Short mmCIF file of C-alpha atoms in Angstrom, two decimals:
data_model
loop_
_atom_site.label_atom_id
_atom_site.label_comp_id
_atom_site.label_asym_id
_atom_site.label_seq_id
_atom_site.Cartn_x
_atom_site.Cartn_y
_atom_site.Cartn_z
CA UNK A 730 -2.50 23.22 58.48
CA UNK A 731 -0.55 26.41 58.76
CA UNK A 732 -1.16 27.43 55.49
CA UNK A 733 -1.79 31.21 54.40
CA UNK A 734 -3.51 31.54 51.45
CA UNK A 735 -3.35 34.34 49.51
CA UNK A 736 -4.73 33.36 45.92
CA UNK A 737 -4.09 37.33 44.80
CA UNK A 738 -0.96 36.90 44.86
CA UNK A 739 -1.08 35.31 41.33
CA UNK A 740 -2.87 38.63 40.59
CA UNK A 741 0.27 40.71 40.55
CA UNK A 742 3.01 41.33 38.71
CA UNK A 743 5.28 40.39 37.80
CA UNK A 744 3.92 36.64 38.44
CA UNK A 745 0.92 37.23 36.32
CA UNK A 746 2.78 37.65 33.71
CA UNK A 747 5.06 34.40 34.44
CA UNK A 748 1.96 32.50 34.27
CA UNK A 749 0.87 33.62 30.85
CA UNK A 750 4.41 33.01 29.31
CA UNK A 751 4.18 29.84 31.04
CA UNK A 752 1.09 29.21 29.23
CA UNK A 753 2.13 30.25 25.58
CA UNK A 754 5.49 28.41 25.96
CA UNK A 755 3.19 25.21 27.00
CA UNK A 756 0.88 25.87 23.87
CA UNK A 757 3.59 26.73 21.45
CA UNK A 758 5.61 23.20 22.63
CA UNK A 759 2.26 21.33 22.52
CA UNK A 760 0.79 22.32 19.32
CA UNK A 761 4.29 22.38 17.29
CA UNK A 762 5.14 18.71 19.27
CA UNK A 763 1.71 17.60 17.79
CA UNK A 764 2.10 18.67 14.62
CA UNK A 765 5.57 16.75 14.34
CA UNK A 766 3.81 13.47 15.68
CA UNK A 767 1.17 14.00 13.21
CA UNK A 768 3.11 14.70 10.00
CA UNK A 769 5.83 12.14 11.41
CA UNK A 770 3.42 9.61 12.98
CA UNK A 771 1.39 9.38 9.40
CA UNK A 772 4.02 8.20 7.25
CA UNK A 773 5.73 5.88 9.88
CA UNK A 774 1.97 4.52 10.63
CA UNK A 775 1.71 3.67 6.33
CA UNK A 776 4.91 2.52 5.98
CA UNK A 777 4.18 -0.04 8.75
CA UNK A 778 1.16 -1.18 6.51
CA UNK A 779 3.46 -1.41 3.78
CA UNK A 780 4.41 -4.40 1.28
CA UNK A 781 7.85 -3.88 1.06
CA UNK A 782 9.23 -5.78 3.76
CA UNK A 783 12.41 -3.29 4.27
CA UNK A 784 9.66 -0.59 4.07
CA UNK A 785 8.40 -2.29 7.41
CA UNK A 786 11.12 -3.12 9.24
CA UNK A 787 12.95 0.31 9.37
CA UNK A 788 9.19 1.53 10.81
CA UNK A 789 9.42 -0.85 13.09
CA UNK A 790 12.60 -0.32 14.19
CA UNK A 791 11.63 3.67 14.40
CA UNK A 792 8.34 2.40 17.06
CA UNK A 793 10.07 0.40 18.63
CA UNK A 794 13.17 2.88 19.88
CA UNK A 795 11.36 5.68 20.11
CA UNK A 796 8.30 4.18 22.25
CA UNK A 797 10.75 2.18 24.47
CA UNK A 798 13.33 4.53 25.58
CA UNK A 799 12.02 7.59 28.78
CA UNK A 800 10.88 10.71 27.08
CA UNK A 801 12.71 12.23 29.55
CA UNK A 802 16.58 10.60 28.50
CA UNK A 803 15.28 11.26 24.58
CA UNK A 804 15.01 14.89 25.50
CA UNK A 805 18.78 14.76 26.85
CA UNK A 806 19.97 12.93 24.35
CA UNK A 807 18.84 15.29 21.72
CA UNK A 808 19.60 18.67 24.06
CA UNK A 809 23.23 17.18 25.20
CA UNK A 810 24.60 14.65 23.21
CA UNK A 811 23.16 14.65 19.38
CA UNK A 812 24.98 18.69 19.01
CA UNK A 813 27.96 16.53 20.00
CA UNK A 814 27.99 13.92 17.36
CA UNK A 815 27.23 16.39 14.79
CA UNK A 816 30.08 18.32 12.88
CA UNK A 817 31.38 20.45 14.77
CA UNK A 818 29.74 23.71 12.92
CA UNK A 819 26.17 22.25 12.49
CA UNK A 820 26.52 21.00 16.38
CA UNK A 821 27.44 24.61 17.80
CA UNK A 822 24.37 26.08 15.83
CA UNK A 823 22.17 23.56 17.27
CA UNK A 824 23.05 24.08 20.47
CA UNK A 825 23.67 27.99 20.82
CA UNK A 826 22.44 29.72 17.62
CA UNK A 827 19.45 28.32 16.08
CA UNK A 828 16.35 30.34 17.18
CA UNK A 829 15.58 29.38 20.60
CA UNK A 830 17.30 25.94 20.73
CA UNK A 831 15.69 25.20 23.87
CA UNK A 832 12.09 25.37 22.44
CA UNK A 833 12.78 23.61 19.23
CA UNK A 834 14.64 20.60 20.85
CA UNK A 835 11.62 20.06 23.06
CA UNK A 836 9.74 20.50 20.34
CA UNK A 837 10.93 18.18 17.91
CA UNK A 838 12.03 15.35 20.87
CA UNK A 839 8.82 15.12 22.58
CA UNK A 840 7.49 15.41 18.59
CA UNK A 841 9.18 12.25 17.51
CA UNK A 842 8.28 10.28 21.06
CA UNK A 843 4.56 11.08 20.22
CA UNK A 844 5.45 10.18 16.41
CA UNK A 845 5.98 6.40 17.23
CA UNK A 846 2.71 6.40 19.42
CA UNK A 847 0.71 7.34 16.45
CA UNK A 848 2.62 5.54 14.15
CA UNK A 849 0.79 2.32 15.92
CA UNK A 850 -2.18 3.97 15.96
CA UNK A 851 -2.35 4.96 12.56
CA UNK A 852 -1.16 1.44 11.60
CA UNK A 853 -4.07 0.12 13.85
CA UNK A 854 -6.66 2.14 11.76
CA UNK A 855 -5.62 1.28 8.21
CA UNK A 856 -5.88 -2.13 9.28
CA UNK A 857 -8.83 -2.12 10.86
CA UNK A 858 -11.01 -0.48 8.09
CA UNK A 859 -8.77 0.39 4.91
CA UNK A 860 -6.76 -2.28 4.08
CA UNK A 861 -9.18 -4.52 3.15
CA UNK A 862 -9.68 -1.79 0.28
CA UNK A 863 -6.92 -1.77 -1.16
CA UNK A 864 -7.24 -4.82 -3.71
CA UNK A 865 -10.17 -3.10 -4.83
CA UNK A 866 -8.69 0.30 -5.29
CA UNK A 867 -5.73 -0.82 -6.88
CA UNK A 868 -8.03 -2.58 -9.64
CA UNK A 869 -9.61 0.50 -10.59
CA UNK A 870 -6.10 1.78 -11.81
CA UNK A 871 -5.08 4.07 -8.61
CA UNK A 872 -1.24 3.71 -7.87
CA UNK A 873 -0.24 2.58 -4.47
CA UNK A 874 0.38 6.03 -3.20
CA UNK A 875 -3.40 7.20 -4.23
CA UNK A 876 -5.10 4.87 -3.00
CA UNK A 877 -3.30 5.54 0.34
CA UNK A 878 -4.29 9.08 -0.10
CA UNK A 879 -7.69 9.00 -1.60
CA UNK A 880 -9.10 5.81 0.47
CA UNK A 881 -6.90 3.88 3.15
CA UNK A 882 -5.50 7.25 5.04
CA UNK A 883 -8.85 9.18 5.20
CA UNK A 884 -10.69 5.87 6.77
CA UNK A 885 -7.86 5.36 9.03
CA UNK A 886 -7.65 8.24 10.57
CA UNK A 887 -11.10 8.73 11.07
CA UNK A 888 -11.22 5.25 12.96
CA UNK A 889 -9.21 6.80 15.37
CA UNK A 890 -10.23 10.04 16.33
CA UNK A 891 -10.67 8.96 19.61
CA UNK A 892 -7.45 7.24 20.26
CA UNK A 893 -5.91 10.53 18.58
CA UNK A 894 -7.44 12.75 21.31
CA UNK A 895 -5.52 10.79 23.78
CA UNK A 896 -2.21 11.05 22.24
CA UNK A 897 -2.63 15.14 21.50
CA UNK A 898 -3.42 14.88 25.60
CA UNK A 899 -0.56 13.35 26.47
CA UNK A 900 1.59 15.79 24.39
CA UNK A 901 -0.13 18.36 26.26
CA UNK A 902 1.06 16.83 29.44
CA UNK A 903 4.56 15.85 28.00
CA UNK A 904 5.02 19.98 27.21
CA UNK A 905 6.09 19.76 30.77
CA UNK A 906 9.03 18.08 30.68
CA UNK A 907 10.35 20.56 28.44
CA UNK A 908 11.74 22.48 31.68
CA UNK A 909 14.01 20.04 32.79
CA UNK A 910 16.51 21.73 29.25
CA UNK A 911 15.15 25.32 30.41
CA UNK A 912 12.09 26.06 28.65
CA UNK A 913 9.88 28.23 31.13
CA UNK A 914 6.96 26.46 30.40
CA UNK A 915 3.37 25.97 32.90
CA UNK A 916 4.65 23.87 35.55
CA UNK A 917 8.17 25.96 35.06
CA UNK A 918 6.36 28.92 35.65
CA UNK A 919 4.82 28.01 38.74
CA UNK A 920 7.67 25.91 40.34
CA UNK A 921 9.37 29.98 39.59
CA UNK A 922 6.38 31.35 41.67
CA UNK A 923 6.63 28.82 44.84
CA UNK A 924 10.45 29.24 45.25
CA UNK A 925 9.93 33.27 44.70
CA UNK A 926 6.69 33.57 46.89
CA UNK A 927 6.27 30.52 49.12
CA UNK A 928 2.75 29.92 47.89
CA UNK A 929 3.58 26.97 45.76
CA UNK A 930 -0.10 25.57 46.47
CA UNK A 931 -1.62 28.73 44.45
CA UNK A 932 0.78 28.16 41.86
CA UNK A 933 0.24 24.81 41.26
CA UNK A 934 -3.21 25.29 41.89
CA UNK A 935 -3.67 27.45 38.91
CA UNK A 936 -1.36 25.28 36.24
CA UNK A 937 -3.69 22.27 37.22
CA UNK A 938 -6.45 24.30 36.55
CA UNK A 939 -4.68 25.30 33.21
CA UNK A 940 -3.87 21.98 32.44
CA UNK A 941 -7.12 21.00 32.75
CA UNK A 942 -8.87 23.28 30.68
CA UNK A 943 -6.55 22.82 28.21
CA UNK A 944 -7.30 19.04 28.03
CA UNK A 945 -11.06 19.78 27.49
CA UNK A 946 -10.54 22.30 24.68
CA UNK A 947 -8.79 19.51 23.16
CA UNK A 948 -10.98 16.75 23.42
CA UNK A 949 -13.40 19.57 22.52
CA UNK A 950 -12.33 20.27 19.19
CA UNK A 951 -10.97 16.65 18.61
CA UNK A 952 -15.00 15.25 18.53
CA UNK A 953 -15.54 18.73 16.57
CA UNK A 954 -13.54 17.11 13.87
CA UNK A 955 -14.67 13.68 14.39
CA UNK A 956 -18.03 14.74 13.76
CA UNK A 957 -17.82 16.95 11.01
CA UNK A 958 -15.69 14.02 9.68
CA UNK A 959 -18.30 10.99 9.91
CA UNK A 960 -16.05 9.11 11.89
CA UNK A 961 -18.63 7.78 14.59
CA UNK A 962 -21.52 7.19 12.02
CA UNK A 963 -18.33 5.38 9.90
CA UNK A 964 -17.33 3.27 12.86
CA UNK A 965 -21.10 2.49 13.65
CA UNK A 966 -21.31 1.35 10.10
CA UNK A 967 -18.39 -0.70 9.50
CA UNK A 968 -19.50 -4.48 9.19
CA UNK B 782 -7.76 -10.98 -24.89
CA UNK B 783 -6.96 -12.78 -21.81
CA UNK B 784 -4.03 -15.61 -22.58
CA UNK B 785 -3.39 -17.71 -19.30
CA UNK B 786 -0.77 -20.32 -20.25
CA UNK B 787 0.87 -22.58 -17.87
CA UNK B 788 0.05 -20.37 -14.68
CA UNK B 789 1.92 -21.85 -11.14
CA UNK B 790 1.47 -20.53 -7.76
CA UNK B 791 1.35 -21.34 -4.28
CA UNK B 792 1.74 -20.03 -0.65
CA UNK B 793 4.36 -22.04 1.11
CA UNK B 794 4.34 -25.92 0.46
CA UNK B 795 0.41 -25.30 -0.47
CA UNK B 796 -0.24 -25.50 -4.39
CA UNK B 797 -3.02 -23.05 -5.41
CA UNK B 798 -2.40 -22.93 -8.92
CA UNK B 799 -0.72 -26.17 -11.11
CA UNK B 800 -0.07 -25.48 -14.87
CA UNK B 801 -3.19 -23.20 -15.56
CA UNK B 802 -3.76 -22.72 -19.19
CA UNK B 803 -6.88 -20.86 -20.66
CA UNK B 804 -7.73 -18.13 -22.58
CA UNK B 805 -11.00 -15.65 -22.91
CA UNK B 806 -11.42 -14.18 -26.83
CA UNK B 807 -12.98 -10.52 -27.34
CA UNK B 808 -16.57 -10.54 -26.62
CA UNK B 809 -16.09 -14.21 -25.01
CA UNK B 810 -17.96 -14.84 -21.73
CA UNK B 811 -16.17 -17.34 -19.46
CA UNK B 812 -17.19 -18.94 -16.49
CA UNK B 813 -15.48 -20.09 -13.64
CA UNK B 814 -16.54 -22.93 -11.60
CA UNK B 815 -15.54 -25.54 -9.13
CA UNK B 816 -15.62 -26.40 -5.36
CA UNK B 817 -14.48 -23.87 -2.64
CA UNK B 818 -10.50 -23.79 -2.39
CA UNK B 819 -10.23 -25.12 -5.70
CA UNK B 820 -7.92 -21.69 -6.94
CA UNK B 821 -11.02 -19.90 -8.64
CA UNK B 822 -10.31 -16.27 -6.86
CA UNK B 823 -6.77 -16.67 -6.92
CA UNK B 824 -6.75 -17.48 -10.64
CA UNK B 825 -9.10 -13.92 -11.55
CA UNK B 826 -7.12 -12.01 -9.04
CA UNK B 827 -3.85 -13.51 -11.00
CA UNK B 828 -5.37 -12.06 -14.09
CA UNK B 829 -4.48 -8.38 -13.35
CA UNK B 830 -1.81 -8.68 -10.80
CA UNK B 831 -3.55 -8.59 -7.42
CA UNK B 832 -1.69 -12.15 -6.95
CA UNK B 833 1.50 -12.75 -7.99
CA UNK B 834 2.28 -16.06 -9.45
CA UNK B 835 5.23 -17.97 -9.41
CA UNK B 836 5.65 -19.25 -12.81
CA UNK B 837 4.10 -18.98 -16.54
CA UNK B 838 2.51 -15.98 -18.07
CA UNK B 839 -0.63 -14.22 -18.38
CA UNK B 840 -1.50 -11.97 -21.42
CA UNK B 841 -3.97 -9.22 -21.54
CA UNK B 842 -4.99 -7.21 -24.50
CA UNK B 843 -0.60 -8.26 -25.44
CA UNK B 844 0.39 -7.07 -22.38
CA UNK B 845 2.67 -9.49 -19.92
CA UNK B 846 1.24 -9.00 -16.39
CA UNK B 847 4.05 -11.17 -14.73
CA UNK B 848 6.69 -8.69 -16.39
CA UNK B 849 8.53 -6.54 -13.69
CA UNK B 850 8.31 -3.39 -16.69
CA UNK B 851 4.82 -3.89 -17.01
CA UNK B 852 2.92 -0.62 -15.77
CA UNK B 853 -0.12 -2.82 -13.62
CA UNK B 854 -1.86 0.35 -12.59
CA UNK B 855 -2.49 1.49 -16.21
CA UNK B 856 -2.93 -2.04 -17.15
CA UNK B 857 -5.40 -2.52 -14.39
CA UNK B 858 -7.23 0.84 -14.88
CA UNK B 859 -8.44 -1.28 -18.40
CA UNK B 860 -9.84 -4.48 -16.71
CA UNK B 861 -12.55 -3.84 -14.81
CA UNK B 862 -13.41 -5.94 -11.71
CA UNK B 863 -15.89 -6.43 -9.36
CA UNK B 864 -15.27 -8.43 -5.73
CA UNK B 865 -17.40 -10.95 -3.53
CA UNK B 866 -17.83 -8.09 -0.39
CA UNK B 867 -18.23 -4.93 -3.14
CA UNK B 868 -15.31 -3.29 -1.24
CA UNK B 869 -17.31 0.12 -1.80
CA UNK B 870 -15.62 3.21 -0.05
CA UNK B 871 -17.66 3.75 3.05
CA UNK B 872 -16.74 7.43 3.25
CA UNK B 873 -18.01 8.20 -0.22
CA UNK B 874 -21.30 8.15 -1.47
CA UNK B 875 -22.34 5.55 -4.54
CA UNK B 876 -21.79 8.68 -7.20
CA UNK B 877 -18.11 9.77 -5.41
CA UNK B 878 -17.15 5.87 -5.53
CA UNK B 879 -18.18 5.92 -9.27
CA UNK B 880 -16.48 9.18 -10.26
CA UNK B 881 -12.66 8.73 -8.42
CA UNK B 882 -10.97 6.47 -10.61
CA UNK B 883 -12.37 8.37 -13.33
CA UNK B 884 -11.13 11.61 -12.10
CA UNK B 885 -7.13 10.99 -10.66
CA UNK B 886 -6.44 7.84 -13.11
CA UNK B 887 -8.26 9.01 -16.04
CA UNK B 888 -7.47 12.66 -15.53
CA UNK B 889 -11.11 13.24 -16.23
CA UNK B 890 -12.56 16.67 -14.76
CA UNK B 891 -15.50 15.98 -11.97
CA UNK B 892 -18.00 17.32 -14.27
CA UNK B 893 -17.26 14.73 -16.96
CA UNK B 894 -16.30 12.07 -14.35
CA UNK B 895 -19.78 13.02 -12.52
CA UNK B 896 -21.46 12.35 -15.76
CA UNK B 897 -20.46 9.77 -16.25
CA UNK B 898 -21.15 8.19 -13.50
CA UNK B 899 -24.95 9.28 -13.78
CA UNK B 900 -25.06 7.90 -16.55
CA UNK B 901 -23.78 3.97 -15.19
CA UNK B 902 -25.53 4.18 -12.19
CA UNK B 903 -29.16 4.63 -13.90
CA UNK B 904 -28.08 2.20 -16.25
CA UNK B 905 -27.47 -0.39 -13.02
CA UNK B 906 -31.02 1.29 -11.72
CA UNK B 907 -29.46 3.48 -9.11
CA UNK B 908 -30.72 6.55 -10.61
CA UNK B 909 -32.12 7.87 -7.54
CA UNK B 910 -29.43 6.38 -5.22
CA UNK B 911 -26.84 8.80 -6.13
CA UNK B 912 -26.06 10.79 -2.76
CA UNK B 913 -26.55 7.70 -0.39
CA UNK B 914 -23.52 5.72 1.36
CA UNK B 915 -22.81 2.15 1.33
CA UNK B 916 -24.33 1.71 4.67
CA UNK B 917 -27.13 2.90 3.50
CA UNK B 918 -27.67 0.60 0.30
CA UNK B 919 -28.77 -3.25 0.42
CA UNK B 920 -26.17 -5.83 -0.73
CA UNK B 921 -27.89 -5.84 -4.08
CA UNK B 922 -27.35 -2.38 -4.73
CA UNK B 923 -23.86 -1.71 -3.24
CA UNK B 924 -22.74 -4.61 -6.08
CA UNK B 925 -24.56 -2.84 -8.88
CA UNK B 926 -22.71 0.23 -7.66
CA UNK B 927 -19.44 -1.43 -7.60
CA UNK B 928 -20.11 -2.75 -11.25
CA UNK B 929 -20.64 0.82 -12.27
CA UNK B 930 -17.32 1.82 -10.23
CA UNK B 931 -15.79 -0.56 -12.72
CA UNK B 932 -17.64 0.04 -15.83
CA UNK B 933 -16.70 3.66 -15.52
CA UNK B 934 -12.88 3.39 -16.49
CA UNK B 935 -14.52 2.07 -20.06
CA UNK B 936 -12.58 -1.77 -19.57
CA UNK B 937 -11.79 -3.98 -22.51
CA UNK B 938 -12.32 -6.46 -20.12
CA UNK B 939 -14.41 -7.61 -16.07
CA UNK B 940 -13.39 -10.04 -14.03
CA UNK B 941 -15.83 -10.91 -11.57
CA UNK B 942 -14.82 -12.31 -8.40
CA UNK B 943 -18.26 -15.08 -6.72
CA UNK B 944 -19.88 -11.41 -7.08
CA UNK B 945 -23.51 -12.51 -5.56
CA UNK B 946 -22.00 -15.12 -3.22
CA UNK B 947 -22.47 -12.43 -0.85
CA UNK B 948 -26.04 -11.60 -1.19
CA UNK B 949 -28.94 -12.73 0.42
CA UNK B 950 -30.71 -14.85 -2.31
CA UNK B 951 -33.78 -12.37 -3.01
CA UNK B 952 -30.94 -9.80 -4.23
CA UNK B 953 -28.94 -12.35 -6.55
CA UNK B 954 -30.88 -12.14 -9.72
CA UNK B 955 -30.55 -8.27 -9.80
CA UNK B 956 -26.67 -8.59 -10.29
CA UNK B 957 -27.18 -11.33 -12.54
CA UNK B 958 -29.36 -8.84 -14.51
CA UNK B 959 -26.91 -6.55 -14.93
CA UNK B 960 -24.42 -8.60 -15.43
CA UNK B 961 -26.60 -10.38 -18.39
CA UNK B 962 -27.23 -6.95 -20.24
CA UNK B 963 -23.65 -6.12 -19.83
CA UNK B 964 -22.64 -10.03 -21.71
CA UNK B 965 -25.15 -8.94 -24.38
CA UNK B 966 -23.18 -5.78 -24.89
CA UNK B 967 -20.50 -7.41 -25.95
CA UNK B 968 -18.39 -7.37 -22.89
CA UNK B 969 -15.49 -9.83 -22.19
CA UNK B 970 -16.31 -11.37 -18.98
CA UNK B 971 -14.15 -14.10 -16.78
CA UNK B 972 -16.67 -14.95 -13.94
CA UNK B 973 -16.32 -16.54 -11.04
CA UNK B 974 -19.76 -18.15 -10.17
CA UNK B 975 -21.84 -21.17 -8.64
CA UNK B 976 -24.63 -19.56 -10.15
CA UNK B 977 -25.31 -22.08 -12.89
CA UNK B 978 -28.29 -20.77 -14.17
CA UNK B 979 -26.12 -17.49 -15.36
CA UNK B 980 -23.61 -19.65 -16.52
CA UNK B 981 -26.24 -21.93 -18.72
CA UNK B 982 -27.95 -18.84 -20.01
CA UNK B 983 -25.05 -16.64 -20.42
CA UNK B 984 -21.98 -18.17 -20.65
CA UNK B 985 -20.02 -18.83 -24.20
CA UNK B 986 -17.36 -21.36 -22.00
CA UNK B 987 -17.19 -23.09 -18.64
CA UNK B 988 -14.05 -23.91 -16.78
CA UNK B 989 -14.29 -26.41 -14.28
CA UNK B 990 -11.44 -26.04 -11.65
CA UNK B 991 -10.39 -28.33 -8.67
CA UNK B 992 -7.25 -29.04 -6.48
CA UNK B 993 -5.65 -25.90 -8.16
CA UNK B 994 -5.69 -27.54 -12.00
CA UNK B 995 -8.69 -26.84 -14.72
CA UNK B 996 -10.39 -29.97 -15.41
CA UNK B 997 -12.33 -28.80 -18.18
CA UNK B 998 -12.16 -25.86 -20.79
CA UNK B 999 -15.93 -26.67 -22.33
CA UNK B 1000 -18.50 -25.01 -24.56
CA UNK B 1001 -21.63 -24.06 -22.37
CA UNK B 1002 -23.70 -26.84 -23.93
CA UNK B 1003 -21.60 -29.48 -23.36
CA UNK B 1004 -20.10 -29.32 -19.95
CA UNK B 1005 -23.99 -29.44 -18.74
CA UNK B 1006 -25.02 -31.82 -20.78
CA UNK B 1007 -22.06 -34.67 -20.18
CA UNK B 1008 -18.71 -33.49 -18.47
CA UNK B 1009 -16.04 -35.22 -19.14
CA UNK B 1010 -14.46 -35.53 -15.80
CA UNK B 1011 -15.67 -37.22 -12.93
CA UNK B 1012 -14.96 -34.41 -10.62
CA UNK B 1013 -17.21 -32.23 -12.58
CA UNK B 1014 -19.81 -34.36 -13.13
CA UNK B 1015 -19.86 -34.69 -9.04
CA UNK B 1016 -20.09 -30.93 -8.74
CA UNK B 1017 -22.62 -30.56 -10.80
CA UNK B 1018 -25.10 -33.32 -9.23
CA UNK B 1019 -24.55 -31.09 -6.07
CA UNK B 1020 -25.18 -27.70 -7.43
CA UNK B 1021 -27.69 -28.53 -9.29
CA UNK B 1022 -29.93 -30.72 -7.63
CA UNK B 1023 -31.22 -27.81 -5.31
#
């Protein structure tokens, strides 16, 4: 292979500096995507568990469009054609003069993909060890809505911790796609450097690297909380 | 306290409940017997609106716990109850489980509600179980704890749901213990049992349920000494010829 390599390249400016924009655009799109599937995710994930049958079904019918359509045309759909259908005031703000539209569109789209994946996931842990408590909360007087908050939610989501960690990966991953509307995330960044300096392999190189110590912090601080939590001495002890 | 008149329900084509009619007075311990699918659970759970039913009404303390106005929570928050599996909350330990009803239905502060809670669990014998977690308790003592859970929102009323069905056998009596001081207290009790030793030494009344209907509405004495259906007469030669 005729390859030169010339890793100090990635030393200078001014791609140095692409690289760590890359990387704060990729942590600021990952950790405010997260927090949207969280917040989001949660109360589609009860409401799934919920009696009211029309309750359920619109949570349903939230999973199942937002899990079965590309990330990739949601992200369109919400860059290009959602300003459209919107008045015509609201739309041109959306599009042009909210704070960087580019960043909060990704933000919120890859947000509310991730949001129906933890929806089920949520939904899978109330069932699996809160549920069954409810009966018995309810007859000690809590309302619905408490014993959600006091008991079901707080066993749930410590049954899946684990599961979690994978979905906060992939929204680390899904940051990515974020460039194809603009955003100059990681891979953005480095795609910049190869067509700039040729050494795409450096480049690409170093965003993998990025990428992948990213993932570990994650996982990192995702069994942090499971642990200070009790969630594997809670799954060990569940009959 | 408790009126149960005419109480239907089923799931589907299935009846669980035909034409239930029964009541418990103040003070009045009633127990609940009959063979497995016979509508025993479904008829306690009925009692404070855990199951719906589909027709006839049930009274508690005056209070309509069909009616769609009806505030269950607050009504529920004065019946105590206690289930088969304990349904303790594994994420708590026995004096948390005690103390949270007490503190976001009650509005008590977690001093008071803390107490409190002291207070029930020596009086179960759990004095010195106060910081462990249900996985960490035998069967025996996760019940007591959930009888304390119960006994903490000061109920007018328990309704106990096959509570030592659960247990292995050399844990039984130590419910029944409790439960037997708490009868002598003066509680109002509706328990579901096949323990007919509690029944003979505690109960005031025994119903006698099958196929969904209540077969007999007897004093103690007399439904052990001759029932007056054959059905219960069978029942009993089973359960208590062992």
């Amino acid at each position: 292979m005729n390859y030169r390599w010339n890793w100090e390249i990635l030393l200078q400016e001014p791609y140095w500096s692409w690289i760590w924009s890359g990387l704060e655009w990729t942590l600021l799109i990952s950790l405010s995507s997260w927090c949207v599937a969280l917040v989001v995710g949660t109360l589609f994930g009860i409401a799934r568990t919920a009696s009211n049958r029309a309750v359920r079904a619109a949570a349903d019918i939230y999973v199942g469009l937002f899990r079965n359509v590309p990330p990739l045309v949601q992200l369109f759909l919400w860059y290009s054609v959602f300003p459209e259908v919107l008045p015509e005031a609201l739309g041109l703000w959306v599009k042009r003069d909210m704070p960087s539209p580019q960043f909060v569109t990704a933000a919120v789209a890859i947000g509310l993909f991730m949001a129906a994946r933890v929806a089920e996931q949520v939904r899978a842990g109330i069932g699996a060890v809160g549920l069954r408590l409810l009966p018995a909360a309810l007859a000690t007087g809590l309302r619905p809505w408490q014993a959600y908050r006091l008991i079901l939610l707080p066993l749930g989501l410590r049954a899946i911790t684990k599961p979690l960690t994978s979905e906060f990966l992939i929204t680390v991953k899904m940051s990515s796609i974020a460039l194809t509307i603009g955003v100059l995330e990681l891979t953005a960044e480095s795609r910049h450097i190869e067509n700039y300096t040729f050494q795409g392999f450096e480049a690409f190189g170093v965003a993998t690297l990025i990428y992948l110590l990213l993932g570990l912090g994650v996982t990192g601080v995702m069994s942090l909380v499971d642990r200070y939590f009790g969630g594997d001495k809670l799954r060990r002890g569940d009959r | 306290m408790i009126e149960i008149s005419d109480v239907s329900k089923s799931y589907g084509r299935t009846a669980v409940l035909r034409g239930c009619t029964a009541a418990v007075k103040r003070g009045e311990v009633v127990v609940v017997c009959g063979p497995s699918g016979s509508g025993k659970s479904t008829l306690i759970k009925c009692v404070n609106g855990l199951v719906p039913f589909d027709s006839g009404a049930i009274r508690v303390d005056g209070v309509s716990v069909g009616d769609k106005a009806t505030d269950l929570p607050a009504l529920r928050a004065r019946i105590g109850m206690v289930f088969q599996n304990f349904e303790l909350y594994p994420h708590m330990t026995a004096l948390q489980n005690v103390s949270l009803a007490q503190i976001h239905v009650l509005k008590r502060s977690r001093t008071e509600a803390d107490t409190k809670s002291r207070q029930l669990l020596a009086r179960v014998g759990l004095a010195d179980k106060l910081a462990s977690r249900p996985d960490q308790l035998s069967g025996g003592q996760q019940q007591r704890v959930s009888i304390a859970r119960a006994l903490a929102m000061d109920p007018q009323a328990m309704l106990f749901d096959e509570p030592t069905s659960a247990l292995d056998p050399e844990m039984v009596n130590e419910v029944l213990e409790v439960m037997q001081a708490l009868a002598l207290d003066g509680m109002t009790m509706m328990v579901v049992t096949h323990e007919m030793g509690f029944a003979q030494r505690v109960a005031d009344r025994v119903l006698f349920m099958d196929g969904g209907e209540i077969l007999e509405d007897t004093p103690k004495a007399a439904f052990f000494a001759h029932p007056s259906t054959d059905r219960a007469r069978q029942f009993l030669a089973k359960v208590l010829s062992h």
